[in-house]
Coordinates of C-alpha atoms in Angstrom, one line a residue:
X1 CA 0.4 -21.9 3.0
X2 CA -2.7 -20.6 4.4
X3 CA -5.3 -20.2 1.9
X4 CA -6.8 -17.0 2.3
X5 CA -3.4 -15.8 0.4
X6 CA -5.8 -16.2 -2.6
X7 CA -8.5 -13.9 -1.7
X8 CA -7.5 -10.4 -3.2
X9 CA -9.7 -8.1 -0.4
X10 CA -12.9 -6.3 -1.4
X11 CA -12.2 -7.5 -5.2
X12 CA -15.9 -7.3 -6.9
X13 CA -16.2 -3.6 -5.1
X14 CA -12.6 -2.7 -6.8
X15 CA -13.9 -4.0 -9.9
X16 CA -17.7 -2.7 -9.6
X17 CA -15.9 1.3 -8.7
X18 CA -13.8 1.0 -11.8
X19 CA -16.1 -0.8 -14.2
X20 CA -18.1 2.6 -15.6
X21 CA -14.0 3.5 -16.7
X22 CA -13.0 0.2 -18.0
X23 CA -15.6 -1.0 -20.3
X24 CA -14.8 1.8 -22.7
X25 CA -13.2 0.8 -25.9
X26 CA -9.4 0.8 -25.8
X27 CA -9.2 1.2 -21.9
X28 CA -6.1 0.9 -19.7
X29 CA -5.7 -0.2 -16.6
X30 CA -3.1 0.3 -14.3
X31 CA -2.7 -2.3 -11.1
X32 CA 0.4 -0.6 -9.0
X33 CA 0.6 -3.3 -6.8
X34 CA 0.6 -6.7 -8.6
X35 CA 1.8 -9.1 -6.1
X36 CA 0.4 -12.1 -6.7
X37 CA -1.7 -11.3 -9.5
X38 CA -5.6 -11.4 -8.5
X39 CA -6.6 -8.1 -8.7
X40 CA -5.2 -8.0 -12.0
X41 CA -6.5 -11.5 -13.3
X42 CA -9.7 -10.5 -12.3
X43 CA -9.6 -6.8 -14.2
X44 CA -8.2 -8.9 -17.0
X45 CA -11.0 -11.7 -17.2
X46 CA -14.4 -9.4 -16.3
X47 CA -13.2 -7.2 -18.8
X48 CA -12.0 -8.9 -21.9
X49 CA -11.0 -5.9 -24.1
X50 CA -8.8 -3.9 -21.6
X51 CA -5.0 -4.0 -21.7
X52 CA -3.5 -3.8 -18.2
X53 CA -0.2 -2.5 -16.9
X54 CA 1.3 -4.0 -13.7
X55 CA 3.8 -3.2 -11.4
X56 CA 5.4 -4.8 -8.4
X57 CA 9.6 -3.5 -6.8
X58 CA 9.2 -7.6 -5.7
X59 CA 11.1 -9.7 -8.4
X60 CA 9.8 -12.7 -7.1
X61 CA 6.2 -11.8 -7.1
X62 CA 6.7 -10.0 -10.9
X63 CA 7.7 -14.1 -11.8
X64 CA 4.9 -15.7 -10.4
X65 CA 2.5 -13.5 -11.3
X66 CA 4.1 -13.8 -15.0
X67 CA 3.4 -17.3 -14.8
X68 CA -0.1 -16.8 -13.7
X69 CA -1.2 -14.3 -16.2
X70 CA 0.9 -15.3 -19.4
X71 CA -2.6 -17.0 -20.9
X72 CA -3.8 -13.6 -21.1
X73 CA -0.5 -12.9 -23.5
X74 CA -0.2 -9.1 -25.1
X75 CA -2.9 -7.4 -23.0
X76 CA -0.7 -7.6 -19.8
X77 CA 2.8 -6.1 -19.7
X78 CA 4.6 -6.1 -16.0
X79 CA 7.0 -3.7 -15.2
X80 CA 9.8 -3.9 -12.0
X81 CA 8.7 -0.9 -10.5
X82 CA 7.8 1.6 -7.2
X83 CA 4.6 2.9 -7.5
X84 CA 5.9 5.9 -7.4
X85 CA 7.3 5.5 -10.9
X86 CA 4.0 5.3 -12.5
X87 CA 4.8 8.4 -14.3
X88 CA 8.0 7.1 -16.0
X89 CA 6.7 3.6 -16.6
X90 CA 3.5 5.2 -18.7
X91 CA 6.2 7.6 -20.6
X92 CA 7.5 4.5 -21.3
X93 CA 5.2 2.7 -22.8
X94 CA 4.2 5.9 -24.7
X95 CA 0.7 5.8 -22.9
X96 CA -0.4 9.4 -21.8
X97 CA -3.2 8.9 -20.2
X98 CA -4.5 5.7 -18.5
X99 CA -8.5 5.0 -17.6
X100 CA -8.2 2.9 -14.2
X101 CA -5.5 2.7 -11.6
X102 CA -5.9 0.4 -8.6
X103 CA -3.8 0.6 -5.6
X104 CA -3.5 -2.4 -2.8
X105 CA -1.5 -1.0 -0.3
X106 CA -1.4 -4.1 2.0
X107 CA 2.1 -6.2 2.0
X108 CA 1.5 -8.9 -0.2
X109 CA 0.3 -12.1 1.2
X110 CA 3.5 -13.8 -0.6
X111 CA 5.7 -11.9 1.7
X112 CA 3.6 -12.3 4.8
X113 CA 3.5 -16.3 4.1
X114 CA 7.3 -16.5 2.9
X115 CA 9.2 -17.1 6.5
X116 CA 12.9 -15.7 5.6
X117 CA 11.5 -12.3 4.0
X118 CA 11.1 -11.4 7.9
X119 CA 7.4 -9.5 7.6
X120 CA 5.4 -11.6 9.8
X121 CA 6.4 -11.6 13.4
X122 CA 4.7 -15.4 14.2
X123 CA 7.7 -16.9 13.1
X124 CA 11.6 -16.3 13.7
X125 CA 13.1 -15.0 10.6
X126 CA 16.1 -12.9 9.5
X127 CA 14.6 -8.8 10.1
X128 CA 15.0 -7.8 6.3
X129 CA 11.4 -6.4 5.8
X130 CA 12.8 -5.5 2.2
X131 CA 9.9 -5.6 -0.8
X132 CA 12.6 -5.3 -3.0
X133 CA 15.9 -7.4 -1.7
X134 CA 18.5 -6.1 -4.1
X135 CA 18.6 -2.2 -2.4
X136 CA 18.2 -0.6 0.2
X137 CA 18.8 -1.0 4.2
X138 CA 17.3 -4.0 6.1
X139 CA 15.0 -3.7 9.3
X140 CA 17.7 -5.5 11.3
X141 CA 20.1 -2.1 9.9
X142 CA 17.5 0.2 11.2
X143 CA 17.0 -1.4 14.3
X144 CA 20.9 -1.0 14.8
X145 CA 22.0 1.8 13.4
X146 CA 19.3 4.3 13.8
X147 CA 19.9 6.9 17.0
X148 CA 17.1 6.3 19.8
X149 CA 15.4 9.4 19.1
X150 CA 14.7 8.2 15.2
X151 CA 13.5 5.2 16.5
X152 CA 11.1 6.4 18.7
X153 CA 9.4 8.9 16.0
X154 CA 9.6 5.9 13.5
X155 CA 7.4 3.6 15.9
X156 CA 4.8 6.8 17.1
X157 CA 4.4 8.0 13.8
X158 CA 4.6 4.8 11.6
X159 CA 2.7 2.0 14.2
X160 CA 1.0 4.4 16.1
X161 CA 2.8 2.6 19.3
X162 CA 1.6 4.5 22.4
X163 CA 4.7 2.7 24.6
X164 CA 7.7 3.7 21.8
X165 CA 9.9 4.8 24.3
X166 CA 10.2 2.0 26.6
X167 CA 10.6 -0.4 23.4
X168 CA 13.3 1.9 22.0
X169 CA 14.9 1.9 25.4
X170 CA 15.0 -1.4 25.8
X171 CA 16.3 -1.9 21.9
X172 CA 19.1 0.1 22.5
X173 CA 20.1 -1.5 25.9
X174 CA 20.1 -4.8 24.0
X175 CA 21.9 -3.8 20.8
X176 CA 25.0 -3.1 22.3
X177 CA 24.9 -6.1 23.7
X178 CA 24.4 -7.6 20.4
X179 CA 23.1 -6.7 17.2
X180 CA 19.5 -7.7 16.1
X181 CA 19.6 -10.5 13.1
X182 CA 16.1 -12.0 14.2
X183 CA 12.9 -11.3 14.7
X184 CA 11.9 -13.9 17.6
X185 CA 14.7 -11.6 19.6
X186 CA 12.7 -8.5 18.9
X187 CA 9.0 -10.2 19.6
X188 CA 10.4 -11.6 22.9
X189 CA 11.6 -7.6 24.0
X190 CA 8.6 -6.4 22.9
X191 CA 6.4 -9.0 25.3
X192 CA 9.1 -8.3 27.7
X193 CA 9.4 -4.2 27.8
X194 CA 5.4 -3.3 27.8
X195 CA 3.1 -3.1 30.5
X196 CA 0.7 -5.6 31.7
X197 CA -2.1 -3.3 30.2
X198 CA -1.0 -2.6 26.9
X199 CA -0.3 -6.6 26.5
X200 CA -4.0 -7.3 26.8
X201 CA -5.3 -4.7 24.1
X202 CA -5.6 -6.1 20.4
X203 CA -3.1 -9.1 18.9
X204 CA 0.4 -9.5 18.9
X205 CA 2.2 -6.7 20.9
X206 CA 5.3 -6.9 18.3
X207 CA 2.7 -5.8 15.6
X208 CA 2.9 -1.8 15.7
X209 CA 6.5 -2.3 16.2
X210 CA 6.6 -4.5 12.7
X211 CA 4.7 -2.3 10.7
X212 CA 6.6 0.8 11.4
X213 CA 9.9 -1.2 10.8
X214 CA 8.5 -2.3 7.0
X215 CA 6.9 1.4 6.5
X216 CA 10.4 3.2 7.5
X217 CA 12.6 0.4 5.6
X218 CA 10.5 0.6 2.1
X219 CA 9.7 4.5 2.3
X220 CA 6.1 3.4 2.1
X221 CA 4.4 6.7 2.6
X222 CA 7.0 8.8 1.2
X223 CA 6.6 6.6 -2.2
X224 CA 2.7 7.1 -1.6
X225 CA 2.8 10.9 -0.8
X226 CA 4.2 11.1 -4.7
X227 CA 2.3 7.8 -6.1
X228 CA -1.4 9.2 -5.3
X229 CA -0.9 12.4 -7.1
X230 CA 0.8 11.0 -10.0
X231 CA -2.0 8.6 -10.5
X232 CA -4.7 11.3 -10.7
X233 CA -3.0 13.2 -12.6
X234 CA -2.3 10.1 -14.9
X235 CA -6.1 9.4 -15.4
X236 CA -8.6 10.4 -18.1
X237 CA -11.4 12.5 -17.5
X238 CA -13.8 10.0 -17.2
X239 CA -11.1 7.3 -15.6
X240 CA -11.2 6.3 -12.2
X241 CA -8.7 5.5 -9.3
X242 CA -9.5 2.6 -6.4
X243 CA -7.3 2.8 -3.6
X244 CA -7.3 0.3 -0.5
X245 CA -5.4 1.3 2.4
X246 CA -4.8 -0.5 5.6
X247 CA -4.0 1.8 8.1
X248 CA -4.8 5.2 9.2
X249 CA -1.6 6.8 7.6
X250 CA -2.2 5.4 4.5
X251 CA -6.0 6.3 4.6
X252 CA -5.3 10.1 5.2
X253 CA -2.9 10.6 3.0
X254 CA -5.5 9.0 -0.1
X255 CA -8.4 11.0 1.4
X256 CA -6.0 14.4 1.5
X257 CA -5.3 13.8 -1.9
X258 CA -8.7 12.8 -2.8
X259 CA -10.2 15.7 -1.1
X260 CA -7.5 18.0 -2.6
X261 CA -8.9 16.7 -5.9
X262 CA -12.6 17.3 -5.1
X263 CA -12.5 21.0 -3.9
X264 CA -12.7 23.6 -5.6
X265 CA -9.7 26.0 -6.1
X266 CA -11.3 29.2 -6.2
X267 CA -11.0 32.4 -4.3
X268 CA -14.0 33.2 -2.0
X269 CA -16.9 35.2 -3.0
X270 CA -16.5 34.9 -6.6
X271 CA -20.3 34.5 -7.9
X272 CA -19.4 32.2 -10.3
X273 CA -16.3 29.7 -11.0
X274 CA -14.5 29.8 -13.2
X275 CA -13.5 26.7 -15.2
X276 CA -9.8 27.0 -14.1
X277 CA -11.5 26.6 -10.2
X278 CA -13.7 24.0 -10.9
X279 CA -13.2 20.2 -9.1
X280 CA -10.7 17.6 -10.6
X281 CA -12.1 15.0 -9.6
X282 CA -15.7 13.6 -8.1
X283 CA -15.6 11.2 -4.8
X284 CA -16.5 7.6 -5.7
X285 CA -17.0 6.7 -2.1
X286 CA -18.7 8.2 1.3
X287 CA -15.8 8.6 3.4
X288 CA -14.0 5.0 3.4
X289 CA -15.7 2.0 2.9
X290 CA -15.0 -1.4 4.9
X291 CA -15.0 -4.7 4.0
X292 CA -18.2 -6.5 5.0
X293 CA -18.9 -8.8 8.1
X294 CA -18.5 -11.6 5.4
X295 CA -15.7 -11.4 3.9
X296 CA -13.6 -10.6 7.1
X297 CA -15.2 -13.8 8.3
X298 CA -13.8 -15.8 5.2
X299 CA -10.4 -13.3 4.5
X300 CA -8.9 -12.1 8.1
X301 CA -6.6 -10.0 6.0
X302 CA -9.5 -7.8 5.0
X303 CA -10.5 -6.9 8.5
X304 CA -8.5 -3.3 8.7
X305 CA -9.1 -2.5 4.8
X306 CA -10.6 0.4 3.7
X307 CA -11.3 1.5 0.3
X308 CA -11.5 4.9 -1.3
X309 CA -12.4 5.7 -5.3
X310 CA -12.7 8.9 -7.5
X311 CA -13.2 9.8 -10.7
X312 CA -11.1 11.7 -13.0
X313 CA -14.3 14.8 -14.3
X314 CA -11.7 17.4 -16.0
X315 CA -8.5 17.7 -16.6
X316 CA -5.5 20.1 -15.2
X317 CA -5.3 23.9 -16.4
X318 CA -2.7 24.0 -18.2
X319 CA -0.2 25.9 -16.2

């Protein structure tokens, strides 16, 4: 185990953005993506009064982390859940409105590190890509199954891979010869189907390739297209939301929604808005911040984050 899988990224910003929210009396914090805990032992330990609510769809990392945070008892409850079911889990737990959320939207370094999960393309593993391994299809199903034309829209639009067509050509030459089961297979066509050019440009070829697999097999930015919103709108005025996002996709979608938030809603030319109109929510950060030169240097993982954070200043009309 490598041991940068301990280094939550960009943690003292996270917890400096949502601090102003957190230290007031009776706070709750949310942490949608638990994983293996260090974003929310940290929340837990600089701030001693607030009560956090986790959740994670990965069993295993809901146990581990259990193990790791049970000292702190009653003030952290963990929930098996999508992010996306922030809404229900609150409901749940009778809370209606929460004062921090924190979103880390990179895989968790558990299932990077873990070989037979399938994530990481360095090693041969079975292609399940599944966070949550009791639903849903497997990457070695999509990789199968899906019809060339799928495949080739899942690898432009989820790994931003310029060469999709000659990989999906070459997949679907290959898969009638025999199904995909491993990833080592898929690596190896990879290398073998792109140009010399595109091999020399940025780290492992197979990586766009991986990341739109894992995107497209756990619904990533559908989930996140409903999470965002739901968060905001589960904030109190005054609470804020830290998201860190680790590639384009994700980043636009947060900043749409952030933006969304920020603008007023009012027709043009009125002299004066009216409350209805007026801004949700107020920008935390200048565009997206990046990790610094340091941290990259100790935490390789943090090299593509980038980190957004706003801050709940009214709340909705009601409608």
């Amino acid at each position: 185990m490598s041991n940068d899988r301990h280094v939550p990224v960009m943690l003292q910003r996270c917890l400096d953005m949502l601090a102003p929210a957190l230290e007031r009396p009776g706070a709750v914090v949310v942490d949608c993506t638990l994983g293996l805990g260090g974003h929310s032992e940290a929340l837990l330990t600089r701030f001693p009064e607030v009560r956090l609510v986790a959740l994670d769809r990965d069993k295993e990392a809901l146990r581990l982390s259990g193990e790791r945070l049970a000292p702190y008892g009653e003030r952290a409850t963990l929930v098996h859940a999508v992010y996306d079911e922030l809404p229900e889990v609150l409901d749940r737990l009778s809370l209606s409105k929460v004062d921090g959320i924190l979103f880390d939207l990179g895989v968790s370094s558990m299932q990077l590190d873990e070989a037979d999960r399938g994530f990481a393309y360095a090693q041969d593993a079975p292609l399940d890509m599944r966070m949550d391994q009791t639903t849903g299809v497997s990457a070695a199903e999509v990789l199968n199954t899906y019809p060339p034309g799928e495949l080739v829209r899942i690898l432009r639009a989820y790994g931003e891979e310029k060469q999709a067509k000659r990989i999906v050509s070459a997949i679907v030459r290959e898969r009638e010869k025999e199904p995909f089961t491993n990833s080592a297979r898929l690596v190896e066509l990879i290398r073998d189907s792109l140009p010399q050019a595109a091999k020399r440009t940025g780290g492992n070829p197979a990586k766009r390739t991986f990341q739109a697999l894992r995107i497209e097999v756990n619904g990533e930015l559908t989930v996140l297209e409903r999470a965002i919103p739901a968060a905001v709108k589960a904030l109190a005025v005054g609470g804020r939301i830290a998201v860190l996002s680790y590639h384009s996709l994700e980043d636009r979608l947060v900043k749409q929604v952030f933006a969304a938030g920020a603008a007023t809603t009012a027709p043009p030319g009125l002299p004066v808005v009216p409350e209805r109109y007026q801004p949700r929510l107020k920008l935390l950060t200048r565009g997206a911040e990046l990790p610094t030169e340091e941290e990259v240097a100790e935490n390789r993982r943090a090299a593509p984050a980038r980190l957004r954070g706003a801050q709940r200043i009214r709340e909705d009309e009601p409608s």
